[in-house]
Coordinates of C-alpha atoms in Angstrom, one line a residue:
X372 CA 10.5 -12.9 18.8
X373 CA 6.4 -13.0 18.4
X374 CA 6.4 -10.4 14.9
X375 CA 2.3 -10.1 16.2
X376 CA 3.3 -7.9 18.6
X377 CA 2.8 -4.1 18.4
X378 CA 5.5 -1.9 19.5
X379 CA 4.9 2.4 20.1
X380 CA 7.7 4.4 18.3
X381 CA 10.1 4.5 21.7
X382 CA 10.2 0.7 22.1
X383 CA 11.0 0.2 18.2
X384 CA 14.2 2.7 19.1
X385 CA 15.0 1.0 22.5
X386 CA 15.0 -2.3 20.4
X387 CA 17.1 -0.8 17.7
X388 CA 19.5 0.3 20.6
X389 CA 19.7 -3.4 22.2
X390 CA 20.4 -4.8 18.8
X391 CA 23.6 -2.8 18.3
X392 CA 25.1 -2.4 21.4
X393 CA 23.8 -5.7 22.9
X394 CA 23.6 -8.1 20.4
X395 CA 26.6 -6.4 18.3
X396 CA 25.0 -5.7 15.2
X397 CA 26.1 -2.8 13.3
X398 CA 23.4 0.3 12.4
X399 CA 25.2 0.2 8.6
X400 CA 24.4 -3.4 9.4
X401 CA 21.1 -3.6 10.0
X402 CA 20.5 -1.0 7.1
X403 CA 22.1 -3.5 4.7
X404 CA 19.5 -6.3 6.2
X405 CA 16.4 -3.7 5.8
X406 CA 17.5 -2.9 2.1
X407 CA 18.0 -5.9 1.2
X408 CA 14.5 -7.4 2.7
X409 CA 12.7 -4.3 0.6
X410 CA 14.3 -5.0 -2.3
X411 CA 13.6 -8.9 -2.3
X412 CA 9.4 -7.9 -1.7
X413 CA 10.0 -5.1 -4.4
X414 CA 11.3 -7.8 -6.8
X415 CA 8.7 -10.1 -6.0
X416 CA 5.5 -7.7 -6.1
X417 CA 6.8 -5.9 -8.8
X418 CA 9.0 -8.4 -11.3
X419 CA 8.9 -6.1 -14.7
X420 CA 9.9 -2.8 -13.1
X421 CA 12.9 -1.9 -14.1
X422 CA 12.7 1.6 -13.9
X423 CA 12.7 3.1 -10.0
X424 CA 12.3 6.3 -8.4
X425 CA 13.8 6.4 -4.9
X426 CA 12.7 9.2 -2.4
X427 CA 15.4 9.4 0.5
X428 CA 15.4 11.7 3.2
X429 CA 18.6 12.6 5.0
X430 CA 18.2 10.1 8.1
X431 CA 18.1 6.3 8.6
X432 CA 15.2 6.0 6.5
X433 CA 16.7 7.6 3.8
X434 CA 19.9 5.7 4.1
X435 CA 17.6 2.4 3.6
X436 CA 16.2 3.8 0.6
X437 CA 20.1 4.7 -0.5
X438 CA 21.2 0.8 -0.1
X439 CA 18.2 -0.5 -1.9
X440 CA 18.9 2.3 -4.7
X441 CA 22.7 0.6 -4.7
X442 CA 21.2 -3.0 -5.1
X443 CA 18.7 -2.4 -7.4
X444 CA 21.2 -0.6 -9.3
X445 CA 24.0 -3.3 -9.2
X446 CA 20.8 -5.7 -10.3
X447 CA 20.7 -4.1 -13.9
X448 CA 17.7 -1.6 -12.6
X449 CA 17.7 2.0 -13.8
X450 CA 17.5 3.9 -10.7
X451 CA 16.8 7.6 -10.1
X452 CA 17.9 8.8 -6.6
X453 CA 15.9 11.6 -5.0
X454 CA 17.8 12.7 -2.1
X455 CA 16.2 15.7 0.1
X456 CA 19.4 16.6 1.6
X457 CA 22.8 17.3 1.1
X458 CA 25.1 14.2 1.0
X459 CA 28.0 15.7 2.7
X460 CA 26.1 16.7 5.5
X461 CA 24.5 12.6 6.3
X462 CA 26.2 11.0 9.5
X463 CA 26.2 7.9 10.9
X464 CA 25.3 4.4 8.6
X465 CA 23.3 7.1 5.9
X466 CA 26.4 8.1 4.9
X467 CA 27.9 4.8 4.8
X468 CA 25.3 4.0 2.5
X469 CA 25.6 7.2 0.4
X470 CA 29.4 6.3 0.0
X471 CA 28.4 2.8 -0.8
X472 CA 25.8 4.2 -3.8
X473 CA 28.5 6.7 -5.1
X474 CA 31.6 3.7 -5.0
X475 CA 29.3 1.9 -7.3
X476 CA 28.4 4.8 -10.0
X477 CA 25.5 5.9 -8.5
X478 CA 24.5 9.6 -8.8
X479 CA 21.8 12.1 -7.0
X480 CA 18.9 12.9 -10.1
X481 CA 18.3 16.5 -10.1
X482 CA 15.5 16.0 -12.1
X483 CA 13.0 12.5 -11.8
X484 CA 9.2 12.6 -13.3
X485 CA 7.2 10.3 -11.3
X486 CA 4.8 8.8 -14.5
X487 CA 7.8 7.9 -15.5
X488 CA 8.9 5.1 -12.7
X489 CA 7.5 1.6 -12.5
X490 CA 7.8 1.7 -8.7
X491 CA 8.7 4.7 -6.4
X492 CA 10.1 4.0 -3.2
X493 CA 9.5 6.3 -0.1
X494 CA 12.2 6.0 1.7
X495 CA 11.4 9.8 3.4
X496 CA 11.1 9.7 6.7
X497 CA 10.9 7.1 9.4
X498 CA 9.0 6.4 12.6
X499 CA 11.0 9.5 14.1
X500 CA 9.1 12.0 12.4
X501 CA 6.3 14.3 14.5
X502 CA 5.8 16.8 12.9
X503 CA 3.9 17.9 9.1
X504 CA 5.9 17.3 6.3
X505 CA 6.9 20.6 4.4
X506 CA 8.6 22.3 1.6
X507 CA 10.3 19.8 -1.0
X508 CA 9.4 16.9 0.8
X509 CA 5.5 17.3 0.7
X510 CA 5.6 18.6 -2.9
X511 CA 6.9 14.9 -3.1
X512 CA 4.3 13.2 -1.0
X513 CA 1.5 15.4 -3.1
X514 CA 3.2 14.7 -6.5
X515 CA 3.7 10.6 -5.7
X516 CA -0.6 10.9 -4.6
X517 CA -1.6 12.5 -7.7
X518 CA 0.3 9.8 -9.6
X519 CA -1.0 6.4 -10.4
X520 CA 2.3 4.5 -10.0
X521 CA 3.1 1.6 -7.6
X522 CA 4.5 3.1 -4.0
X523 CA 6.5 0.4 -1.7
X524 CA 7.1 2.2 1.8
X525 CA 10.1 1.8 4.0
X526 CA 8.9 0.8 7.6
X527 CA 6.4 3.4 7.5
X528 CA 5.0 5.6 4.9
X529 CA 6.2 9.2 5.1
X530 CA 3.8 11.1 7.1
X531 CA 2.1 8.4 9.0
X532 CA 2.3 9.1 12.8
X533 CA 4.4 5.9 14.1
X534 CA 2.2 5.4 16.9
X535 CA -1.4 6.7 15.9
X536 CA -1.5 6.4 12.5
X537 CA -2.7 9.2 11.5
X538 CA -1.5 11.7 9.2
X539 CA 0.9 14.6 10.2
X540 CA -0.3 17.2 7.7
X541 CA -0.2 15.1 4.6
X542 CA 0.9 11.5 3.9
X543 CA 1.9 9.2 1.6
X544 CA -0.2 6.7 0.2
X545 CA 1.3 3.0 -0.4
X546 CA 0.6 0.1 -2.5
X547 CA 2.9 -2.1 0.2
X548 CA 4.6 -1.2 3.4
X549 CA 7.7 -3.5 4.2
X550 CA 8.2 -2.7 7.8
X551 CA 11.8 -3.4 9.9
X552 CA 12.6 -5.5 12.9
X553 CA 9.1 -5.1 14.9
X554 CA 5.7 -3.8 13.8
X555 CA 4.5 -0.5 14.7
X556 CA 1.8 0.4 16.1
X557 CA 1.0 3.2 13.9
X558 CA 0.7 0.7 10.8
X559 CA -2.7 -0.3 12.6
X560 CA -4.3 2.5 13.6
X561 CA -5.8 5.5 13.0
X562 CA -5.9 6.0 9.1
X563 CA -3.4 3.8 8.7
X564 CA -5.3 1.5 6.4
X565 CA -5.4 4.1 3.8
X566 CA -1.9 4.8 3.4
X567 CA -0.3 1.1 4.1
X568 CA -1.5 -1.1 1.7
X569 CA -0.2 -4.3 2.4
X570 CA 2.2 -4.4 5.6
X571 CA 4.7 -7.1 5.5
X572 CA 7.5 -7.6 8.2
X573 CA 11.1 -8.2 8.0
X574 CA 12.5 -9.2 11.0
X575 CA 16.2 -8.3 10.0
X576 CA 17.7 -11.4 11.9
X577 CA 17.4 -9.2 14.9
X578 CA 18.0 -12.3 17.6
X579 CA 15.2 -12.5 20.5
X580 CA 17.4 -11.0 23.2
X581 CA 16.9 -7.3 21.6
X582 CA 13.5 -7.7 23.1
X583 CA 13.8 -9.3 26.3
X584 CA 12.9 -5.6 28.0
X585 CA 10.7 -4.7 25.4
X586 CA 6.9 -4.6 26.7
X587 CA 4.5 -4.8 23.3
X588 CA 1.5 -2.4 23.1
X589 CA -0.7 -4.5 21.4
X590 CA -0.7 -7.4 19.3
X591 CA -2.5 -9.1 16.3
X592 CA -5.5 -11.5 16.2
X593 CA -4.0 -14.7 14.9
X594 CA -4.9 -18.7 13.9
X595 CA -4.1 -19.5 17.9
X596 CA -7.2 -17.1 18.6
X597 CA -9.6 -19.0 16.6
X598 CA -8.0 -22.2 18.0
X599 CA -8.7 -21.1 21.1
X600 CA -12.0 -19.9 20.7
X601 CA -13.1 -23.2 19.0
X602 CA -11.1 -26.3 20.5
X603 CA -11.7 -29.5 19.2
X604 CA -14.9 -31.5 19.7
X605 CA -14.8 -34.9 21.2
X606 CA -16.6 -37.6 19.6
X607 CA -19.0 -38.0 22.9
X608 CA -19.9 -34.2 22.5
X609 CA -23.8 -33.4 22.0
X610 CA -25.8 -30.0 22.0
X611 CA -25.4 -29.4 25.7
X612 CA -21.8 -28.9 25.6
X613 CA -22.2 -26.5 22.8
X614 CA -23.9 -24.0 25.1
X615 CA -27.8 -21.9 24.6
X616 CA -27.1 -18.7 23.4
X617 CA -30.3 -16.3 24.4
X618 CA -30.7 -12.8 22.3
X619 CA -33.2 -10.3 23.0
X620 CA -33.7 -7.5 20.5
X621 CA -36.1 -6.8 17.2
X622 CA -38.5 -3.9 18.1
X623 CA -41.5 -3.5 15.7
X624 CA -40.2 -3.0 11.9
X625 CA -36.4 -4.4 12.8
X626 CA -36.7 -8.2 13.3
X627 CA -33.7 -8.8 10.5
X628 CA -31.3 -7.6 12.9
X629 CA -32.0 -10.2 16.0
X630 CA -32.6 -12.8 13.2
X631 CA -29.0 -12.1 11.6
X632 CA -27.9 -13.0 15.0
X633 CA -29.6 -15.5 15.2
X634 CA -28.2 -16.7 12.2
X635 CA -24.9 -16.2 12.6
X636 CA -24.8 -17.5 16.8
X637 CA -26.0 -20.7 14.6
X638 CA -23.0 -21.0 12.3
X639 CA -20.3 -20.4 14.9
X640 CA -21.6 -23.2 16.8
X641 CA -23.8 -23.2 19.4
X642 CA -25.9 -25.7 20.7
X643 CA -29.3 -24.0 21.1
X644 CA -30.5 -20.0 20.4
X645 CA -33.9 -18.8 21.8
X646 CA -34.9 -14.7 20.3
X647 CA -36.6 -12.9 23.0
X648 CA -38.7 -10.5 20.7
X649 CA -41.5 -8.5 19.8
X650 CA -45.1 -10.7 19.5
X651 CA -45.5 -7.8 15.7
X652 CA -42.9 -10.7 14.6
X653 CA -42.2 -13.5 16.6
X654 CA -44.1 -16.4 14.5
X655 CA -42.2 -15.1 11.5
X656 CA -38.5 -15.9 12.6
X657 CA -39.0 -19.6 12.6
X658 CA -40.4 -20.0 9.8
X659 CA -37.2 -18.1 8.1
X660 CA -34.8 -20.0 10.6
X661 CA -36.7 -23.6 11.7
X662 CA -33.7 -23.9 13.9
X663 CA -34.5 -20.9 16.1
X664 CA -36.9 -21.3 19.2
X665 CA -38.8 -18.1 19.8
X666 CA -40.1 -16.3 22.8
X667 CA -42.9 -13.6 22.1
X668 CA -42.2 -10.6 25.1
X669 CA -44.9 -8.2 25.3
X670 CA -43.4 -6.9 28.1
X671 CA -40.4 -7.8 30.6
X672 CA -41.9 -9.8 33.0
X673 CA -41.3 -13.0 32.0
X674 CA -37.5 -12.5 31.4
X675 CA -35.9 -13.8 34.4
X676 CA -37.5 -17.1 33.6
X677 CA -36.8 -17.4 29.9
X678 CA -32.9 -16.0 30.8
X679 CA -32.6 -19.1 33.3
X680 CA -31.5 -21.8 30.7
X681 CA -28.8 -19.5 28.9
X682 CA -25.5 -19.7 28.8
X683 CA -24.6 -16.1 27.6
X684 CA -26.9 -13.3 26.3
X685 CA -26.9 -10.9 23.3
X686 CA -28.8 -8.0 23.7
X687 CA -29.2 -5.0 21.2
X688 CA -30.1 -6.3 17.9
X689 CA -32.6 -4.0 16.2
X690 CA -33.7 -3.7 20.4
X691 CA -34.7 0.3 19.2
X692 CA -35.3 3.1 22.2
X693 CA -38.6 2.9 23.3
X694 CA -40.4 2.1 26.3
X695 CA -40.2 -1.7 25.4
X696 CA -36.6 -1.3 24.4
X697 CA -35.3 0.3 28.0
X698 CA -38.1 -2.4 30.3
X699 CA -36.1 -5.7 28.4
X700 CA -32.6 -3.8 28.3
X701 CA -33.4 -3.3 32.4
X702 CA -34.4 -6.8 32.8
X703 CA -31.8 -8.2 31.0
X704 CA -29.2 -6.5 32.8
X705 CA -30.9 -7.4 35.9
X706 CA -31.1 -11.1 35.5
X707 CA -27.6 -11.7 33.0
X708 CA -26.3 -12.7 36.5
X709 CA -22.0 -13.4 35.4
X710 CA -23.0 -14.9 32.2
X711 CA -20.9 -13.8 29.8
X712 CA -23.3 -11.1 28.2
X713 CA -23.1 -9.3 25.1
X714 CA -24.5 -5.6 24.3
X715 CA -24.6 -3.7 20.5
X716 CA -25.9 -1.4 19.0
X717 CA -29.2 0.3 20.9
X718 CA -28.4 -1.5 24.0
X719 CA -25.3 0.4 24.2
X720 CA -26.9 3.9 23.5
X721 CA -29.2 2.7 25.8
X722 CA -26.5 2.5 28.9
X723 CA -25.2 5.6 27.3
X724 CA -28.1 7.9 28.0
X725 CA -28.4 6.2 31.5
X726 CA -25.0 4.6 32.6
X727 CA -25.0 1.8 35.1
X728 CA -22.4 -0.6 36.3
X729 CA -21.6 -3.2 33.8
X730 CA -20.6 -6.9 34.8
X731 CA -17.1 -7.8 34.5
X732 CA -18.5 -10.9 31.9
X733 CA -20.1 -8.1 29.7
X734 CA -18.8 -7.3 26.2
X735 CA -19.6 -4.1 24.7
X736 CA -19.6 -4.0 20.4
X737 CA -19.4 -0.5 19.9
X738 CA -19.0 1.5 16.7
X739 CA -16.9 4.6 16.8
X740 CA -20.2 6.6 16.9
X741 CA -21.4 4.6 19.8
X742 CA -18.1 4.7 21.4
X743 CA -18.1 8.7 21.1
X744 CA -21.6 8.4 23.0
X745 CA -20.7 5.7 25.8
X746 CA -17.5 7.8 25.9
X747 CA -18.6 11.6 26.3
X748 CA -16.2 12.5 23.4
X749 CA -16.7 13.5 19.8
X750 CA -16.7 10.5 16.7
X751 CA -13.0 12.4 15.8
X752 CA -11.2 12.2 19.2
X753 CA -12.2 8.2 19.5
X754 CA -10.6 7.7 15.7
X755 CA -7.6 9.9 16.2
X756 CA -6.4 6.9 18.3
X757 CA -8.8 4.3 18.3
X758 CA -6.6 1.8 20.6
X759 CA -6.6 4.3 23.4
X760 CA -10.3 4.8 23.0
X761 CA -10.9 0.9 23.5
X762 CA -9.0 1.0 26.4
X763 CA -10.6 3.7 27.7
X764 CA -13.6 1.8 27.3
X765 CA -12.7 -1.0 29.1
X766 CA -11.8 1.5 32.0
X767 CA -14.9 3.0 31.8
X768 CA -17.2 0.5 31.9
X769 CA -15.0 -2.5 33.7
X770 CA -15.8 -5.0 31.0
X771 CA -14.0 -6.5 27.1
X772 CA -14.5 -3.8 24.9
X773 CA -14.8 -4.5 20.9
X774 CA -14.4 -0.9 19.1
X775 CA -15.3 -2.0 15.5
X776 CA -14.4 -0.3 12.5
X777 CA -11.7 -0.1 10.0
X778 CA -9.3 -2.1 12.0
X779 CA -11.2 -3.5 15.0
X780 CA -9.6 -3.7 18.7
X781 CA -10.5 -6.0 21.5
X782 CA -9.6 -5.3 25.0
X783 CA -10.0 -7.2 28.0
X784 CA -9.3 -7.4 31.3
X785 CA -5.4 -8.7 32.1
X786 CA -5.1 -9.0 28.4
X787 CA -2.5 -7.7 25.6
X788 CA -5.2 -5.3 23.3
X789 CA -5.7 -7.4 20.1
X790 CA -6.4 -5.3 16.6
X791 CA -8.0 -7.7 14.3
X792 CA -5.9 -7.1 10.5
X793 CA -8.4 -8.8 8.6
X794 CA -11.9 -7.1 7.2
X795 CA -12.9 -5.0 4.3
X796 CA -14.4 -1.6 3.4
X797 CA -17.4 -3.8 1.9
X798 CA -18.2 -4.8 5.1
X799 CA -19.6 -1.4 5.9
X800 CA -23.2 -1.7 5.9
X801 CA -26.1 -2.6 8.0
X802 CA -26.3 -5.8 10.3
X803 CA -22.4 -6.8 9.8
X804 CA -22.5 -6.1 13.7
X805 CA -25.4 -7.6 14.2
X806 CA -23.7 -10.9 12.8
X807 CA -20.6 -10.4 14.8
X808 CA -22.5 -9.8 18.3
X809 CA -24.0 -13.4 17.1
X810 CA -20.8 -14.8 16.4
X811 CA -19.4 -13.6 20.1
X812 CA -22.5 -14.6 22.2
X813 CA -23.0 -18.3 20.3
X814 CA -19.2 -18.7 20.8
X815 CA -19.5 -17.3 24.1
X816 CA -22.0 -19.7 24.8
X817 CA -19.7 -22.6 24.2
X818 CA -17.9 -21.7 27.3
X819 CA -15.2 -21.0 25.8
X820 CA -13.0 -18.5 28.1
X821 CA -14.9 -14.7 27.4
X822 CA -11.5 -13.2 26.2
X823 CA -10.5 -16.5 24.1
X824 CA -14.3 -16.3 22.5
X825 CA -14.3 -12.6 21.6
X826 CA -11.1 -12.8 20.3
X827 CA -11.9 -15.6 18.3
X828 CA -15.5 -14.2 17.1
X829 CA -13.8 -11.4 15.6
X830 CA -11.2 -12.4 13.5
X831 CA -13.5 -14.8 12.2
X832 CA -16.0 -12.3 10.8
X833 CA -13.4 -10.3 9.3
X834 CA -12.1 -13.1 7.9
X835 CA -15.8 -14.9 6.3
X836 CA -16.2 -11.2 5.5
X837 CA -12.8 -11.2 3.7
X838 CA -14.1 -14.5 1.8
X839 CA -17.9 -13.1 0.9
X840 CA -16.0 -9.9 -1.0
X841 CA -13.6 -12.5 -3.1
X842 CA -16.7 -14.3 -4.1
X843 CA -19.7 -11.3 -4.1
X844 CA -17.2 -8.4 -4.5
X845 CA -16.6 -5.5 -1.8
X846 CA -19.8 -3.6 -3.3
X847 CA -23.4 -5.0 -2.3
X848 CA -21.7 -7.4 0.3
X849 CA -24.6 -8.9 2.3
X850 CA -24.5 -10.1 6.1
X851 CA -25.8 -13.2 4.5
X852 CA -22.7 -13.6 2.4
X853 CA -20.5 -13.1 5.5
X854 CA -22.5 -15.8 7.8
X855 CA -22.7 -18.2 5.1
X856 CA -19.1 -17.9 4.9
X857 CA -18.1 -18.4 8.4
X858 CA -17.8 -22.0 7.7
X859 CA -14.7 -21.7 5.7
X860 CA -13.2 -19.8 8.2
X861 CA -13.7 -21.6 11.4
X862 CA -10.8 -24.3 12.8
X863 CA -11.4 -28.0 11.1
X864 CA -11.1 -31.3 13.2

């Protein structure tokens, strides 16, 4: 199976289904494999505890977190078993396991004190829940928050909507989430990010077959994508081939944005960039960036011409509102012809204000915000579940849509949604989208395939900006640091 693929909550139990009656692997079965794989990454993360406190709910979830109480018991571990419900009243492979725990000395704790453990595991509830957690249970969730002790989740962490990934009431926050068979879509979504820490997949030995009728939601940016964004370069290659990236933006008082573009469409590759900008500024951008060539646009009229050469165009960067802003957006949108043509940040609340048909080799770069605008909604409805708020972009305006943010999705036409799993709170300041609306046009440019180039541009700014906060740190992270470090990210010969 791909384990890059994104499953809702329905297809995770129709694949759990195929695995035991059609492959022939028993539920205890698979229980035993799930324990087993969370007590392995337990052992690794965590190789001094000896001391854990087990949460267990009274369904499958629970009976994982009963078989890895039972091995990490039988491993010389002092375990404390919280179980949340009655033993005698567990069915199916939970109370397999609970007879399994019990046959080898294990007891329920009545009492456990949380500063006490080195790890807790929340083994609560599963993917199954929809509702808020109450009573006992979220005087657990509350207590394991308040504490400062190491959490490893079982598939998902208690609370955590399996599917938007966000919280049901209250949820419980994770150090590591070991999650079972196929990823969930929840893990990536919403406010996920807060509660997961880091997600790592166990794939059970589940055989292929389980999901040969199981259709993936989503998937992960990977390697392949940057592969495919950025194929190798033959030895007779010159600048030509490499494509002319044209970006139009920098109003009076914001030329740093279309020059961080500028920047950055120069470190992903491209052959040539020409700024379209304001004459407050225009002399200065060369002498910052000598590679840059610089077009000085008092007004719109001479856009058609200077779009001619391109190869794809960025337009938005520090591009502002005013009358200037809307005559070169109008131009622009005019001329782009179906070269692939990206918009950010004022061009898009631009088109918001006064919507227009977009062209099916457009890429919009929206921040939830912008979204909300281009959208009609609120901020909140586009982050309660962000995936369905990029595709309704994509519906909405007929073009790849790139809703950025803490866990950024791309969607494209006849394409599985992408959610990029790389990127850092640091990168949450000014310009960062700048540089990736750079990064997409210069790669873009290279005429690369639009999807394969998006797809690509992303996960390679979330991973240079992964690299700038191990060397700068997460706070005071510069777009600088990011494009400087897009070198180290992007595929070798």
């Amino acid at each position: 199976m791909d384990d890059s693929r994104l499953y809702l909550p329905e297809t995770v139990r129709a694949i759990d289904a195929a695995a035991i009656e059609q492959c022939g692997i028993a539920v205890f079965e698979l229980m035993r494999r799930a324990a087993k794989a969370a007590y392995q990454e337990l052992r690794r993360r965590w190789p001094e505890a000896r001391h854990l406190l087990v949460l267990a709910g009274g369904g499958n979830n629970g009976g994982d977190g009963i078989e890895l109480a039972r091995l990490a018991m039988l491993d010389g571990r002092r375990v404390e078993l919280v179980l949340l419900a009655d033993p005698t009243q567990l069915r199916g492979a939970a109370a397999e396991a609970w007879s399994a725990f019990e046959a080898a000395g294990g007891t329920r704790c009545q009492v456990a004190h949380v500063d006490a453990a080195d790890v807790i595991v929340d083994a609560l509830f599963g993917i199954g829940l929809s509702r808020a957690i109450d009573g006992e249970a979220a005087d657990w969730v509350a207590r394991v928050n308040r504490g400062k002790r190491p959490v490893l989740a079982l598939d998902i962490p208690s609370g955590l909507d399996a599917c938007t990934g966000m919280p049901l009431g209250a949820a419980l926050g994770a150090d590591a989430t070991i999650t079972f068979i196929a990823r969930k879509l929840g893990l990536y979504q919403g406010s996920a990010a807060a509660c997961v820490g880091d997600v790592v997949f166990a794939d059970c030995d589940v055989p292929a077959g389980a999901f040969a009728d199981a259709e993936a939601a989503a998937r992960l940016l990977t390697d392949e994508d940057l592969h495919a964004a950025w194929p190798a370069r033959g030895a007779d290659m010159h600048k030509g081939h490499f494509g002319h990236l044209v970006i139009v933006g920098g109003q009076p008082g914001m030329p740093g944005a279309a020059l961080m573009a500028a920047r950055a469409a120069l470190r992903s590759g491209v052959g040539l960039v020409t700024v379209i900008t304001h004459p407050d500024h225009a002399a200065m951008l060369p002498l910052v960036q000598a590679e840059l060539m610089v077009k000085v646009a008092d007004d719109a009229a001479p856009l058609r011409e200077w779009l001619e050469p391109a190869s794809a165009i960025v337009c938005g960067p520090g591009l502002g509102q005013s009358d200037w802003s809307r005559a070169l957006l109008n131009a622009v949108l005019e001329h782009a012809g179906s070269r692939p043509l990206v918009l950010d940040a004022d061009a898009l609340n631009l088109i918001a204000e006064a919507p227009r048909p977009l062209s099916p080799q457009a890429v919009i770069t929206p921040h939830p915000g912008e979204a909300a605008r281009l959208l009609g909604c609120s901020t909140g409805e586009v982050q309660s579940d962000r995936l369905a708020a990029a595709q309704a972009l994509l519906d909405r305006w007929g073009c790849t849509s790139v809703l950025k943010g803490a866990g950024t999705w791309v969607v494209a036409p006849d394409a599985l949604s992408a959610f990029c799993p790389a990127g850092n709170p640091g990168m949450g300041v000014g310009g960062m989208g700048d540089v990736l609306s750079g990064i997409i046009g210069g790669t873009a440019a290279g005429r690369s395939p639009l999807g394969d180039a998006v797809r690509g541009a992303v996960l390679a700014h979330a991973r240079a900006g992964d690299i700038a906060a191990a060397q700068c740190g997460q706070v005071g992270l510069l777009p600088s640091d990011l494009i400087d470090a897009l070198s180290k990210v992007l595929p070798r010969p």
